[in-house]
Amino acid sequence: MPNGTIAGCRAEAALDASSKRAKLAAAVDDALNALASSWDAYADALRKDVGQVSGAGGDLTAVERALTNNRAAEPLVKALIQSGGVKIARTFGIDTPIRERHAISLADAEARVAESLRVELLRIKASSPQPYVSREAQAELEKMETTR
């Protein structure tokens, strides 16, 4: 086999591999761009709404550290770990004590907040002077307790 043919085959194989990596790189770039814009919007909404949620009795435990103790990225780090393990967080240069068992997606964290608000609303309705509203809310609260 002539030396030029071997080199040509290697070049073609390398070009094919590079093409596949380029597609993966484009997907990563798109995801990072979406993450950057979505995170900024989410963090702004969280800062704006946290008082209202807290005042209504919502449990902000899963997301509150985004606003306190100079840990603005902690919910994002937990979400990164949830999606890709500690490896992806470390790839970003984040040396974190947060372990996979502490990870939670942002959607799950917000679901916890919403659930706590639903429970609080049911508690308020359960104390209503209107018997039908109170009875219905108490039944819903009991149903929630039995499904846990």
PDB file of N, CA, C and O in Angstrom, residues 16-17 38 42 49 61 63 71 76 78 90 93 112 115 135-136 140:
ATOM      1  N   ASP A  16     -13.831  12.442   9.823  1.00  0.00           N
ATOM      2  CA  ASP A  16     -15.115  11.886  10.224  1.00  0.00           C
ATOM      3  C   ASP A  16     -15.310  12.038  11.739  1.00  0.00           C
ATOM      4  O   ASP A  16     -16.367  12.467  12.199  1.00  0.00           O
ATOM      5  N   ALA A  17     -14.274  11.684  12.504  1.00  0.00           N
ATOM      6  CA  ALA A  17     -14.345  11.825  13.959  1.00  0.00           C
ATOM      7  C   ALA A  17     -14.525  13.283  14.346  1.00  0.00           C
ATOM      8  O   ALA A  17     -15.312  13.618  15.236  1.00  0.00           O
ATOM      9  N   SER A  38     -31.430  31.188  30.504  1.00  0.00           N
ATOM     10  CA  SER A  38     -32.491  30.705  31.403  1.00  0.00           C
ATOM     11  C   SER A  38     -32.108  30.906  32.867  1.00  0.00           C
ATOM     12  O   SER A  38     -32.954  31.250  33.689  1.00  0.00           O
ATOM     13  N   TYR A  42     -34.208  32.907  35.597  1.00  0.00           N
ATOM     14  CA  TYR A  42     -34.681  32.192  36.786  1.00  0.00           C
ATOM     15  C   TYR A  42     -34.203  32.876  38.064  1.00  0.00           C
ATOM     16  O   TYR A  42     -34.983  33.095  38.989  1.00  0.00           O
ATOM     17  N   ASP A  49     -39.456  37.095  43.574  1.00  0.00           N
ATOM     18  CA  ASP A  49     -40.626  36.425  44.123  1.00  0.00           C
ATOM     19  C   ASP A  49     -40.418  35.787  45.491  1.00  0.00           C
ATOM     20  O   ASP A  49     -41.380  35.364  46.115  1.00  0.00           O
ATOM     21  N   THR A  61     -36.675  25.955  51.053  1.00  0.00           N
ATOM     22  CA  THR A  61     -35.432  25.284  51.412  1.00  0.00           C
ATOM     23  C   THR A  61     -34.634  24.844  50.197  1.00  0.00           C
ATOM     24  O   THR A  61     -33.417  25.000  50.151  1.00  0.00           O
ATOM     25  N   VAL A  63     -34.453  26.040  47.232  1.00  0.00           N
ATOM     26  CA  VAL A  63     -33.938  27.089  46.354  1.00  0.00           C
ATOM     27  C   VAL A  63     -33.381  28.306  47.083  1.00  0.00           C
ATOM     28  O   VAL A  63     -32.732  29.142  46.476  1.00  0.00           O
ATOM     29  N   ARG A  71     -23.975  32.186  48.083  1.00  0.00           N
ATOM     30  CA  ARG A  71     -24.016  30.894  47.399  1.00  0.00           C
ATOM     31  C   ARG A  71     -24.993  30.965  46.234  1.00  0.00           C
ATOM     32  O   ARG A  71     -25.841  30.103  46.055  1.00  0.00           O
ATOM     33  N   LEU A  76     -28.042  25.866  41.104  1.00  0.00           N
ATOM     34  CA  LEU A  76     -27.574  25.495  39.769  1.00  0.00           C
ATOM     35  C   LEU A  76     -26.570  24.346  39.852  1.00  0.00           C
ATOM     36  O   LEU A  76     -26.618  23.411  39.049  1.00  0.00           O
ATOM     37  N   LYS A  78     -26.456  22.083  42.218  1.00  0.00           N
ATOM     38  CA  LYS A  78     -27.240  20.886  42.545  1.00  0.00           C
ATOM     39  C   LYS A  78     -27.923  20.337  41.298  1.00  0.00           C
ATOM     40  O   LYS A  78     -27.992  19.124  41.101  1.00  0.00           O
ATOM     41  N   ARG A  90     -17.404  19.401  38.315  1.00  0.00           N
ATOM     42  CA  ARG A  90     -15.948  19.514  38.393  1.00  0.00           C
ATOM     43  C   ARG A  90     -15.355  19.942  37.058  1.00  0.00           C
ATOM     44  O   ARG A  90     -14.325  20.612  37.023  1.00  0.00           O
ATOM     45  N   GLY A  93     -14.993  23.378  36.925  1.00  0.00           N
ATOM     46  CA  GLY A  93     -14.063  23.908  37.911  1.00  0.00           C
ATOM     47  C   GLY A  93     -14.698  24.156  39.258  1.00  0.00           C
ATOM     48  O   GLY A  93     -14.163  24.877  40.087  1.00  0.00           O
ATOM     49  N   ARG A 112     -41.289  21.224  44.896  1.00  0.00           N
ATOM     50  CA  ARG A 112     -41.378  21.202  46.364  1.00  0.00           C
ATOM     51  C   ARG A 112     -41.955  22.510  46.896  1.00  0.00           C
ATOM     52  O   ARG A 112     -42.763  22.517  47.819  1.00  0.00           O
ATOM     53  N   GLU A 115     -45.661  22.534  46.125  1.00  0.00           N
ATOM     54  CA  GLU A 115     -46.375  21.596  47.003  1.00  0.00           C
ATOM     55  C   GLU A 115     -46.581  22.205  48.382  1.00  0.00           C
ATOM     56  O   GLU A 115     -47.657  22.096  48.965  1.00  0.00           O
ATOM     57  N   ARG A 135     -64.476  21.282  54.992  1.00  0.00           N
ATOM     58  CA  ARG A 135     -64.540  19.819  54.886  1.00  0.00           C
ATOM     59  C   ARG A 135     -63.757  19.315  53.672  1.00  0.00           C
ATOM     60  O   ARG A 135     -62.994  18.351  53.749  1.00  0.00           O
ATOM     61  N   GLU A 136     -63.917  19.994  52.555  1.00  0.00           N
ATOM     62  CA  GLU A 136     -63.222  19.603  51.324  1.00  0.00           C
ATOM     63  C   GLU A 136     -61.698  19.732  51.481  1.00  0.00           C
ATOM     64  O   GLU A 136     -60.948  18.849  51.081  1.00  0.00           O
ATOM     65  N   GLU A 140     -58.811  16.754  51.522  1.00  0.00           N
ATOM     66  CA  GLU A 140     -57.651  16.803  50.622  1.00  0.00           C
ATOM     67  C   GLU A 140     -56.347  16.685  51.409  1.00  0.00           C
ATOM     68  O   GLU A 140     -55.421  15.988  50.988  1.00  0.00           O
TER      69      GLU A 140
END
